[in-house]
Amino acid sequence: MLYKYIGSEDSQKVLRNLKRFVEDGTISASAPSSFNDPSEFKVSITMGGTEVERRKHFEDNGCKDFSFEDWDAVAPEAAKSLAVDLRKESLGAFGVVCLSPNEDNILMWSHYSVSHKGFCIGFDDDFVTSIEGYHSFDNVKYIPSVPVFDEVTDEFKVLFDKLFFYKHECWKYEEEQRVITKKIGAQAFDKKYIREIILGHNVSPEVEEYARTQLDTSIEVYKMSTPDDGYLLVKEKLK
């Protein structure tokens, strides 16, 4: 099961978002530039490898206007500029859908469902490939510093993965899984993959009433509660 946390201080917006999923069958692929961590989506590009490997790279790419020695001298600095340009171009070309394997992450409920005023929607795993404009899907890797791509020795796919599927290790509590789409904005998906809706502990009465009375009977509806004697969340079937 894959989960998407949604929330807002505005209860009407929460209701609209819930309807967007269950009635319209659309999900937002966010622009990377809109993410809450501006240091994301970075990669350091280097020109490593042995001299033999660099020379082969030079020859394979048809650099005929200057000598290998001249190219080798300026390549490291050129790689830095390439990384900046690549990030700028990629941030405008692809959308990102952030998902989680966990339904009861206390920090996720507090942050992304805005202090439990929103909801968490659960999908079958096959949901990801039904998303309009689907490009790729993977787990996010958490590391202490910006990932490095060696233009000489690494395959190009590695560059894409390091740009979109790596984050600073301070975010590892999210255990994020990402769908990358070929465009930004609302993307259609197959609604048959919706399995459950989990309402936040502080969701508005109108959102709860809609979930209780208007949802397809094939979708299970729950609400999170927290016991008086424990630091935990309990998922209870909505009656």
Coordinates of N, CA and C in Angstrom, one line a residue:
M1 N 0.8 -1.2 0.0 CA 0.0 0.0 0.0 C 0.9 1.2 0.0
L2 N 0.5 2.2 -0.7 CA 1.2 3.5 -0.8 C 0.2 4.6 -0.3
Y3 N 0.7 5.6 0.4 CA -0.1 6.6 1.0 C 0.4 8.0 0.6
K4 N -0.7 8.9 0.5 CA -0.4 10.3 0.2 C -1.1 11.1 1.3
Y5 N -0.3 11.9 2.0 CA -0.8 12.8 3.0 C -1.2 14.1 2.4
I6 N -2.4 14.6 2.8 CA -2.9 15.9 2.2 C -3.5 16.7 3.4
G7 N -3.3 18.0 3.4 CA -3.8 18.8 4.5 C -3.9 20.3 4.1
S8 N -4.6 21.0 4.9 CA -4.7 22.5 4.8 C -5.4 23.0 6.1
E9 N -5.1 24.3 6.4 CA -5.8 25.0 7.4 C -7.3 25.2 7.0
D10 N -7.5 25.3 5.7 CA -8.8 25.6 5.2 C -9.6 24.3 5.0
S11 N -10.7 24.1 5.8 CA -11.4 22.8 5.7 C -12.1 22.7 4.3
Q12 N -12.5 23.8 3.7 CA -13.1 23.7 2.3 C -12.0 23.2 1.3
K13 N -10.8 23.6 1.5 CA -9.8 23.1 0.6 C -9.5 21.6 0.8
V14 N -9.6 21.2 2.1 CA -9.4 19.8 2.4 C -10.5 19.0 1.7
L15 N -11.7 19.4 1.8 CA -12.9 18.8 1.1 C -12.7 18.7 -0.4
R16 N -12.3 19.8 -1.0 CA -12.1 19.9 -2.4 C -11.0 18.9 -2.8
N17 N -9.9 18.8 -2.0 CA -8.9 17.9 -2.4 C -9.3 16.4 -2.3
L18 N -10.1 16.1 -1.3 CA -10.6 14.8 -1.2 C -11.5 14.4 -2.4
K19 N -12.4 15.3 -2.8 CA -13.2 15.1 -3.9 C -12.4 15.0 -5.2
R20 N -11.3 15.7 -5.3 CA -10.5 15.6 -6.4 C -9.9 14.2 -6.6
F21 N -9.6 13.6 -5.5 CA -9.1 12.2 -5.6 C -10.2 11.2 -6.0
V22 N -11.3 11.2 -5.1 CA -12.3 10.2 -5.2 C -13.3 10.4 -6.3
E23 N -13.6 11.6 -6.7 CA -14.6 11.9 -7.8 C -13.9 12.1 -9.1
D24 N -12.9 13.0 -9.1 CA -12.2 13.4 -10.4 C -11.1 12.4 -10.8
G25 N -10.6 11.7 -9.8 CA -9.5 10.8 -10.2 C -8.2 11.5 -10.7
T26 N -7.9 12.6 -9.9 CA -6.6 13.3 -10.3 C -5.8 13.5 -9.1
I27 N -4.5 13.6 -9.3 CA -3.5 13.9 -8.3 C -2.5 14.9 -8.8
S28 N -2.0 15.7 -7.9 CA -1.1 16.8 -8.3 C 0.4 16.3 -8.4
A29 N 1.0 16.5 -9.5 CA 2.5 16.3 -9.6 C 3.1 17.7 -9.4
S30 N 3.8 17.8 -8.3 CA 4.3 19.2 -7.9 C 5.5 19.5 -8.7
A31 N 5.7 20.8 -8.9 CA 6.9 21.4 -9.4 C 8.0 21.2 -8.4
P32 N 9.2 20.7 -8.7 CA 10.3 20.6 -7.8 C 10.6 21.9 -7.1
S33 N 10.5 23.0 -7.9 CA 10.8 24.3 -7.3 C 9.9 24.7 -6.2
S34 N 8.8 24.1 -6.0 CA 7.8 24.4 -5.0 C 8.0 23.7 -3.7
F35 N 9.0 22.8 -3.6 CA 9.2 21.9 -2.5 C 9.7 22.7 -1.2
N36 N 9.4 22.2 0.0 CA 9.7 22.9 1.2 C 11.2 22.9 1.5
D37 N 12.0 22.1 0.8 CA 13.4 22.1 1.0 C 14.1 22.6 -0.2
P38 N 14.6 23.9 -0.2 CA 15.2 24.5 -1.5 C 16.5 23.9 -1.8
S39 N 17.1 23.1 -0.9 CA 18.4 22.4 -1.2 C 18.2 21.1 -2.0
E40 N 17.0 20.7 -2.2 CA 16.7 19.4 -2.9 C 17.0 19.5 -4.4
F41 N 17.0 18.4 -5.0 CA 17.2 18.2 -6.5 C 18.6 18.9 -6.9
K42 N 19.6 18.4 -6.2 CA 21.0 18.9 -6.6 C 21.9 17.7 -6.8
V43 N 22.8 17.9 -7.7 CA 23.8 16.9 -8.0 C 25.1 17.6 -8.3
S44 N 26.2 17.0 -7.9 CA 27.5 17.5 -8.2 C 28.1 16.6 -9.4
I45 N 28.4 17.3 -10.5 CA 28.9 16.6 -11.6 C 30.4 16.7 -11.7
T46 N 31.1 15.6 -11.8 CA 32.6 15.6 -11.9 C 33.0 15.0 -13.2
M47 N 34.3 15.2 -13.5 CA 35.0 14.6 -14.6 C 36.1 13.7 -14.0
G48 N 35.7 12.6 -13.5 CA 36.7 11.7 -12.8 C 37.2 10.7 -13.8
G49 N 37.4 9.5 -13.2 CA 38.0 8.4 -14.0 C 39.5 8.5 -14.2
T50 N 40.0 7.5 -14.9 CA 41.5 7.6 -15.2 C 41.7 8.5 -16.4
E51 N 42.9 8.8 -16.7 CA 43.2 9.6 -17.9 C 42.8 8.8 -19.1
V52 N 42.9 7.5 -19.1 CA 42.5 6.7 -20.3 C 41.0 6.9 -20.5
E53 N 40.2 6.8 -19.4 CA 38.8 6.9 -19.5 C 38.3 8.3 -19.9
R54 N 39.0 9.3 -19.4 CA 38.7 10.7 -19.8 C 39.0 10.9 -21.2
R55 N 40.1 10.4 -21.7 CA 40.4 10.5 -23.1 C 39.4 9.8 -24.0
K56 N 39.0 8.7 -23.6 CA 37.9 8.0 -24.4 C 36.6 8.8 -24.4
H57 N 36.3 9.3 -23.2 CA 35.1 10.1 -23.2 C 35.2 11.4 -24.1
F58 N 36.3 12.0 -24.1 CA 36.6 13.1 -25.0 C 36.5 12.7 -26.4
E59 N 37.0 11.6 -26.8 CA 37.0 11.2 -28.2 C 35.6 10.7 -28.6
D60 N 34.9 10.0 -27.7 CA 33.5 9.6 -28.0 C 32.5 10.7 -28.2
N61 N 32.8 11.8 -27.6 CA 31.9 13.0 -27.7 C 32.3 14.0 -28.7
G62 N 33.2 13.6 -29.6 CA 33.5 14.4 -30.8 C 34.0 15.8 -30.5
C63 N 34.8 15.9 -29.4 CA 35.4 17.3 -29.1 C 36.6 17.6 -30.0
K64 N 36.4 18.1 -31.2 CA 37.4 18.3 -32.2 C 38.0 19.7 -32.3
D65 N 37.3 20.6 -31.6 CA 37.8 22.0 -31.7 C 39.0 22.3 -30.8
F66 N 39.4 21.4 -29.9 CA 40.5 21.7 -29.1 C 41.1 20.3 -28.7
S67 N 42.3 20.4 -28.1 CA 43.0 19.2 -27.7 C 42.5 18.6 -26.5
F68 N 42.8 17.3 -26.3 CA 42.4 16.7 -25.0 C 42.9 17.4 -23.8
E69 N 44.2 17.8 -23.9 CA 44.8 18.5 -22.8 C 44.1 19.8 -22.4
D70 N 43.7 20.5 -23.4 CA 43.0 21.8 -23.1 C 41.6 21.4 -22.5
W71 N 40.9 20.4 -23.1 CA 39.6 20.0 -22.5 C 39.7 19.5 -21.1
D72 N 40.7 18.7 -20.9 CA 40.9 18.1 -19.5 C 41.1 19.2 -18.5
A73 N 41.7 20.3 -18.9 CA 42.1 21.4 -17.9 C 40.8 22.2 -17.5
V74 N 39.9 22.3 -18.4 CA 38.7 23.1 -18.1 C 37.4 22.3 -17.8
A75 N 37.5 21.0 -18.0 CA 36.3 20.1 -17.8 C 35.8 20.2 -16.4
P76 N 36.6 20.2 -15.3 CA 36.0 20.2 -14.0 C 35.1 21.5 -13.7
E77 N 35.6 22.6 -14.2 CA 34.8 23.8 -14.0 C 33.6 23.8 -14.8
A78 N 33.7 23.3 -16.1 CA 32.5 23.2 -16.9 C 31.5 22.3 -16.4
A79 N 31.9 21.3 -15.7 CA 31.0 20.3 -15.0 C 30.1 21.0 -14.0
K80 N 30.7 22.0 -13.2 CA 29.9 22.7 -12.2 C 28.8 23.5 -12.9
S81 N 29.2 24.2 -14.0 CA 28.1 25.0 -14.7 C 27.1 24.1 -15.3
L82 N 27.5 22.9 -15.7 CA 26.5 21.9 -16.3 C 25.5 21.5 -15.2
A83 N 26.0 21.3 -14.0 CA 25.1 20.9 -12.9 C 24.1 21.9 -12.6
V84 N 24.5 23.2 -12.6 CA 23.5 24.3 -12.4 C 22.5 24.3 -13.5
D85 N 22.9 24.3 -14.7 CA 22.0 24.3 -15.9 C 21.1 23.2 -15.9
L86 N 21.6 22.0 -15.6 CA 20.8 20.8 -15.6 C 19.7 20.8 -14.6
R87 N 20.0 21.3 -13.4 CA 19.0 21.4 -12.3 C 17.9 22.4 -12.7
K88 N 18.3 23.5 -13.3 CA 17.3 24.5 -13.7 C 16.3 23.9 -14.7
E89 N 16.9 23.2 -15.7 CA 16.1 22.7 -16.8 C 15.2 21.6 -16.3
S90 N 15.7 20.7 -15.4 CA 14.9 19.6 -14.9 C 13.8 20.0 -14.0
L91 N 14.0 21.0 -13.2 CA 13.0 21.5 -12.3 C 11.8 22.0 -13.0
G92 N 11.9 22.4 -14.2 CA 10.8 22.9 -15.0 C 10.2 21.9 -15.9
A93 N 10.8 20.7 -16.0 CA 10.4 19.7 -17.0 C 9.6 18.5 -16.4
F94 N 9.8 18.3 -15.1 CA 9.2 17.1 -14.5 C 8.4 17.4 -13.3
G95 N 7.3 16.6 -13.0 CA 6.5 16.8 -11.8 C 6.9 15.6 -10.9
V96 N 6.6 15.8 -9.6 CA 6.9 14.8 -8.6 C 5.7 14.6 -7.7
V97 N 5.3 13.3 -7.5 CA 4.3 12.9 -6.6 C 5.0 12.2 -5.4
C98 N 4.8 12.7 -4.2 CA 5.5 12.2 -3.0 C 4.5 11.2 -2.3
L99 N 5.0 10.0 -2.0 CA 4.2 9.0 -1.4 C 5.0 8.4 -0.2
S100 N 4.3 7.6 0.6 CA 4.9 7.0 1.8 C 4.3 5.6 2.0
P101 N 5.1 4.7 2.5 CA 4.6 3.3 2.8 C 3.9 3.3 4.1
N102 N 3.9 4.4 4.8 CA 3.4 4.4 6.2 C 2.2 5.2 6.4
E103 N 1.2 4.7 7.1 CA 0.0 5.4 7.3 C -0.1 6.1 8.7
D104 N 0.9 5.8 9.5 CA 0.8 6.2 10.9 C 2.0 7.0 11.4
N105 N 2.7 7.7 10.5 CA 3.9 8.4 10.8 C 3.5 9.8 11.4
I106 N 3.8 9.9 12.7 CA 3.3 11.0 13.5 C 3.8 12.4 12.9
L107 N 5.0 12.4 12.5 CA 5.6 13.7 11.9 C 4.9 14.0 10.6
M108 N 4.6 13.0 9.8 CA 4.0 13.2 8.5 C 2.6 13.7 8.7
W109 N 1.8 13.2 9.6 CA 0.5 13.7 10.0 C 0.5 15.1 10.4
S110 N 1.5 15.5 11.2 CA 1.6 16.8 11.7 C 2.0 17.8 10.6
H111 N 3.0 17.4 9.8 CA 3.5 18.3 8.8 C 2.6 18.4 7.5
Y112 N 2.4 17.3 6.9 CA 1.8 17.2 5.6 C 0.3 17.1 5.6
S113 N -0.3 16.7 6.7 CA -1.7 16.8 6.9 C -2.1 17.9 7.8
V114 N -1.2 18.8 8.0 CA -1.4 20.1 8.8 C -2.1 19.8 10.1
S115 N -1.3 19.2 11.0 CA -1.8 19.0 12.4 C -3.1 18.2 12.4
H116 N -3.2 17.2 11.5 CA -4.3 16.2 11.5 C -5.6 16.9 11.0
K117 N -5.5 18.0 10.3 CA -6.7 18.6 9.7 C -7.1 18.1 8.3
G118 N -6.2 17.3 7.8 CA -6.4 16.7 6.5 C -6.7 15.2 6.5
F119 N -6.1 14.5 5.6 CA -6.4 13.1 5.4 C -5.2 12.4 4.8
C120 N -5.2 11.1 4.8 CA -4.2 10.3 4.2 C -5.0 9.3 3.3
I121 N -4.6 9.2 2.0 CA -5.3 8.3 1.1 C -4.4 7.1 0.7
G122 N -4.9 5.9 0.8 CA -4.1 4.7 0.5 C -4.5 4.1 -0.8
F123 N -3.4 3.7 -1.6 CA -3.6 3.2 -2.9 C -2.9 1.8 -3.0
D124 N -3.4 0.9 -3.9 CA -2.6 -0.2 -4.2 C -1.3 0.2 -4.9
D125 N -0.3 -0.7 -4.8 CA 1.0 -0.3 -5.4 C 0.9 -0.1 -6.9
D126 N 0.0 -0.8 -7.6 CA -0.1 -0.7 -9.0 C -0.6 0.7 -9.4
F127 N -1.0 1.5 -8.5 CA -1.5 2.8 -8.8 C -0.5 3.7 -9.5
V128 N 0.8 3.5 -9.2 CA 1.8 4.5 -9.7 C 1.8 4.5 -11.2
T129 N 1.8 3.3 -11.8 CA 1.9 3.3 -13.3 C 0.6 3.7 -14.0
S130 N -0.5 3.9 -13.2 CA -1.7 4.4 -13.9 C -1.7 5.9 -13.9
I131 N -0.8 6.6 -13.3 CA -0.7 8.0 -13.3 C -0.4 8.5 -14.7
E132 N -1.2 9.5 -15.1 CA -0.9 10.1 -16.4 C 0.5 10.7 -16.5
G133 N 1.2 10.5 -17.6 CA 2.5 11.0 -17.7 C 3.6 10.4 -16.9
Y134 N 3.3 9.1 -16.4 CA 4.2 8.4 -15.5 C 5.6 8.3 -16.2
H135 N 6.6 8.6 -15.5 CA 8.0 8.4 -16.0 C 8.8 7.4 -15.3
S136 N 8.8 7.5 -13.9 CA 9.6 6.6 -13.1 C 9.2 6.6 -11.7
F137 N 9.6 5.6 -10.9 CA 9.2 5.4 -9.5 C 10.3 4.8 -8.8
D138 N 10.6 5.3 -7.6 CA 11.7 4.7 -6.8 C 11.6 5.2 -5.3
N139 N 12.3 4.5 -4.5 CA 12.5 4.9 -3.1 C 13.5 6.1 -3.1
V140 N 13.3 7.0 -2.2 CA 14.3 8.1 -2.0 C 15.4 7.6 -1.1
K141 N 16.6 8.0 -1.5 CA 17.8 7.6 -0.7 C 18.2 8.8 0.1
Y142 N 18.6 8.6 1.4 CA 19.0 9.7 2.2 C 20.5 9.7 2.5
I143 N 21.1 10.8 2.2 CA 22.6 10.8 2.4 C 23.0 12.2 3.0
P144 N 24.2 12.3 3.5 CA 24.6 13.5 4.2 C 25.1 14.6 3.3
S145 N 25.4 14.4 2.1 CA 25.8 15.4 1.2 C 25.3 15.2 -0.2
V146 N 25.4 16.2 -1.1 CA 24.9 16.1 -2.4 C 25.5 15.0 -3.2
P147 N 24.7 14.2 -3.9 CA 25.2 13.0 -4.6 C 26.1 13.5 -5.8
V148 N 27.1 12.6 -6.1 CA 28.1 12.9 -7.1 C 27.8 12.1 -8.4
F149 N 27.8 12.7 -9.5 CA 27.7 12.0 -10.8 C 29.0 12.2 -11.6
D150 N 29.6 11.1 -12.0 CA 30.8 11.2 -12.7 C 30.5 11.1 -14.2
E151 N 30.6 12.2 -14.9 CA 30.2 12.2 -16.3 C 31.0 11.2 -17.2
V152 N 32.2 10.9 -16.7 CA 33.1 10.0 -17.5 C 32.7 8.6 -17.3
T153 N 32.4 8.1 -16.1 CA 32.3 6.7 -15.8 C 30.8 6.3 -15.5
D154 N 29.9 7.2 -15.2 CA 28.6 6.8 -14.8 C 27.7 6.9 -16.1
E155 N 26.6 6.0 -16.1 CA 25.6 6.0 -17.1 C 24.7 7.2 -16.9
F156 N 24.1 7.7 -18.0 CA 23.2 8.9 -17.9 C 22.1 8.7 -16.9
K157 N 21.5 7.5 -16.9 CA 20.3 7.2 -16.0 C 20.7 7.5 -14.6
V158 N 21.9 7.2 -14.2 CA 22.4 7.5 -12.8 C 22.2 9.0 -12.5
L159 N 22.5 9.8 -13.5 CA 22.3 11.3 -13.3 C 20.9 11.6 -12.9
F160 N 19.9 11.1 -13.7 CA 18.5 11.4 -13.4 C 18.1 10.9 -12.0
D161 N 18.6 9.7 -11.7 CA 18.2 9.1 -10.4 C 18.8 9.9 -9.2
K162 N 20.0 10.4 -9.4 CA 20.6 11.2 -8.3 C 20.0 12.5 -8.2
L163 N 19.5 13.1 -9.2 CA 18.9 14.4 -9.2 C 17.5 14.3 -8.5
F164 N 16.7 13.2 -8.8 CA 15.3 13.1 -8.3 C 15.1 12.2 -7.2
F165 N 16.0 11.3 -6.9 CA 15.7 10.3 -5.8 C 16.7 10.3 -4.6
Y166 N 17.3 11.5 -4.4 CA 18.2 11.7 -3.3 C 17.8 12.9 -2.5
K167 N 17.9 12.8 -1.1 CA 17.6 13.9 -0.2 C 18.6 13.9 0.9
H168 N 18.7 15.0 1.6 CA 19.5 15.0 2.8 C 19.0 14.0 3.9
E169 N 19.9 13.5 4.7 CA 19.5 12.4 5.6 C 18.6 12.9 6.7
C170 N 18.5 14.2 6.9 CA 17.6 14.7 8.0 C 16.1 14.4 7.7
W171 N 15.8 14.0 6.4 CA 14.4 13.7 6.0 C 14.1 12.2 6.0
K172 N 15.0 11.4 6.5 CA 14.8 10.0 6.4 C 13.6 9.4 7.1
Y173 N 13.1 10.2 8.1 CA 11.9 9.8 8.8 C 10.7 9.6 7.8
E174 N 10.8 10.3 6.7 CA 9.6 10.2 5.8 C 9.5 8.9 5.0
E175 N 10.7 8.2 4.8 CA 10.7 7.0 4.0 C 10.0 7.2 2.7
E176 N 10.3 8.3 2.1 CA 9.5 8.7 0.9 C 9.8 7.8 -0.3
Q177 N 8.7 7.6 -1.1 CA 8.7 7.0 -2.4 C 8.2 8.0 -3.4
R178 N 8.8 8.1 -4.5 CA 8.5 9.2 -5.5 C 8.1 8.6 -6.8
V179 N 7.0 9.3 -7.4 CA 6.7 9.1 -8.8 C 7.1 10.4 -9.5
I180 N 7.9 10.2 -10.6 CA 8.3 11.3 -11.4 C 7.4 11.3 -12.7
T181 N 6.8 12.4 -13.0 CA 5.9 12.5 -14.2 C 6.5 13.4 -15.2
K182 N 6.0 13.3 -16.5 CA 6.6 14.0 -17.6 C 6.1 15.4 -17.7
K183 N 5.2 15.8 -16.8 CA 4.7 17.2 -16.8 C 4.3 17.5 -15.4
I184 N 4.1 18.8 -15.1 CA 3.7 19.3 -13.8 C 2.2 19.6 -13.8
G185 N 1.6 19.4 -12.6 CA 0.2 19.8 -12.5 C -0.7 18.5 -12.3
A186 N -2.0 18.7 -12.4 CA -3.0 17.6 -12.2 C -2.8 16.5 -13.2
Q187 N -2.7 15.3 -12.6 CA -2.5 14.1 -13.5 C -3.7 13.1 -13.2
A188 N -4.3 12.6 -14.2 CA -5.3 11.6 -14.0 C -4.7 10.3 -13.6
F189 N -5.5 9.5 -12.8 CA -5.1 8.1 -12.5 C -6.3 7.3 -12.4
D190 N -6.1 6.0 -12.3 CA -7.2 5.0 -12.3 C -7.8 4.9 -10.8
K191 N -9.0 5.4 -10.6 CA -9.6 5.4 -9.3 C -9.8 4.1 -8.7
K192 N -9.7 3.0 -9.5 CA -10.0 1.7 -8.9 C -8.9 1.3 -7.9
Y193 N -7.7 2.0 -7.9 CA -6.6 1.7 -7.0 C -6.8 2.3 -5.7
I194 N -7.8 3.2 -5.5 CA -8.0 3.8 -4.1 C -8.5 2.7 -3.2
R195 N -7.8 2.5 -2.1 CA -8.3 1.4 -1.2 C -8.8 2.0 0.1
E196 N -8.3 3.1 0.6 CA -8.8 3.6 1.9 C -8.5 5.1 2.1
I197 N -9.3 5.7 2.9 CA -9.2 7.1 3.3 C -9.0 7.1 4.8
I198 N -8.0 7.8 5.3 CA -7.8 7.9 6.7 C -7.9 9.4 7.1
L199 N -8.9 9.7 7.9 CA -9.1 11.1 8.3 C -8.2 11.5 9.4
G200 N -7.7 12.7 9.5 CA -6.9 13.2 10.6 C -7.7 13.3 11.9
H201 N -7.1 13.3 13.0 CA -7.7 13.4 14.3 C -8.5 14.7 14.4
N202 N -8.0 15.8 13.7 CA -8.7 17.1 13.8 C -9.4 17.5 12.6
V203 N -9.8 16.6 11.8 CA -10.5 16.9 10.5 C -11.8 17.6 10.8
S204 N -12.3 18.4 9.9 CA -13.6 19.1 10.1 C -14.8 18.2 10.1
P205 N -15.9 18.5 10.7 CA -17.1 17.7 10.7 C -17.6 17.5 9.3
E206 N -17.5 18.6 8.4 CA -18.0 18.4 7.1 C -17.2 17.4 6.2
V207 N -15.9 17.4 6.4 CA -15.1 16.4 5.7 C -15.4 15.0 6.2
E208 N -15.6 14.9 7.5 CA -15.9 13.6 8.0 C -17.3 13.1 7.6
E209 N -18.2 14.0 7.5 CA -19.6 13.6 7.0 C -19.5 13.2 5.6
Y210 N -18.8 13.9 4.7 CA -18.6 13.5 3.3 C -18.0 12.2 3.2
A211 N -17.0 11.9 4.0 CA -16.3 10.6 3.9 C -17.2 9.5 4.4
R212 N -18.0 9.8 5.4 CA -18.9 8.8 5.9 C -20.1 8.4 5.0
T213 N -20.6 9.4 4.2 CA -21.8 9.2 3.5 C -21.7 9.2 2.0
Q214 N -20.6 9.7 1.4 CA -20.6 9.9 0.0 C -19.5 9.1 -0.7
L215 N -18.7 8.4 0.0 CA -17.6 7.7 -0.7 C -18.1 6.3 -1.2
D216 N -17.5 5.9 -2.3 CA -17.8 4.5 -2.8 C -17.6 3.5 -1.7
T217 N -18.5 2.5 -1.7 CA -18.4 1.5 -0.6 C -17.2 0.6 -0.7
S218 N -16.5 0.6 -1.8 CA -15.3 -0.2 -2.0 C -14.1 0.5 -1.3
I219 N -14.3 1.7 -0.9 CA -13.2 2.5 -0.2 C -13.4 2.4 1.3
E220 N -12.5 1.8 2.0 CA -12.6 1.8 3.5 C -12.3 3.2 4.1
V221 N -13.0 3.6 5.1 CA -12.8 4.9 5.7 C -12.5 4.8 7.2
Y222 N -11.4 5.4 7.6 CA -10.9 5.4 8.9 C -10.7 6.8 9.5
K223 N -10.4 6.8 10.8 CA -10.0 8.1 11.4 C -9.0 7.8 12.4
M224 N -8.0 8.7 12.5 CA -6.9 8.5 13.4 C -7.3 9.1 14.8
S225 N -7.0 8.4 15.8 CA -7.2 8.9 17.2 C -5.9 8.6 18.0
T226 N -5.8 9.3 19.1 CA -4.6 9.1 19.9 C -5.0 8.8 21.4
P227 N -4.5 7.7 22.0 CA -4.9 7.4 23.3 C -4.3 8.3 24.3
D228 N -5.0 8.4 25.5 CA -4.6 9.4 26.5 C -3.2 8.9 27.1
D229 N -2.9 7.7 27.0 CA -1.7 7.2 27.7 C -0.6 6.7 26.8
G230 N -0.6 7.2 25.6 CA 0.5 6.8 24.7 C 0.8 7.8 23.6
Y231 N 2.1 7.8 23.2 CA 2.5 8.7 22.1 C 2.4 7.9 20.8
L232 N 1.2 7.7 20.3 CA 1.0 6.9 19.1 C -0.4 7.2 18.5
L233 N -0.5 6.8 17.3 CA -1.8 7.0 16.5 C -2.5 5.6 16.4
V234 N -3.8 5.7 16.5 CA -4.6 4.4 16.3 C -5.6 4.7 15.2
K235 N -5.6 3.8 14.2 CA -6.5 3.9 13.0 C -7.8 3.1 13.4
E236 N -8.9 3.9 13.4 CA -10.2 3.2 13.7 C -11.2 3.4 12.6
K237 N -11.9 2.4 12.4 CA -12.9 2.4 11.3 C -14.0 3.5 11.6
L238 N -14.3 4.3 10.6 CA -15.3 5.4 10.8 C -16.7 4.7 10.9
K239 N -17.4 5.1 11.9 CA -18.8 4.5 12.0 C -19.8 5.4 11.5

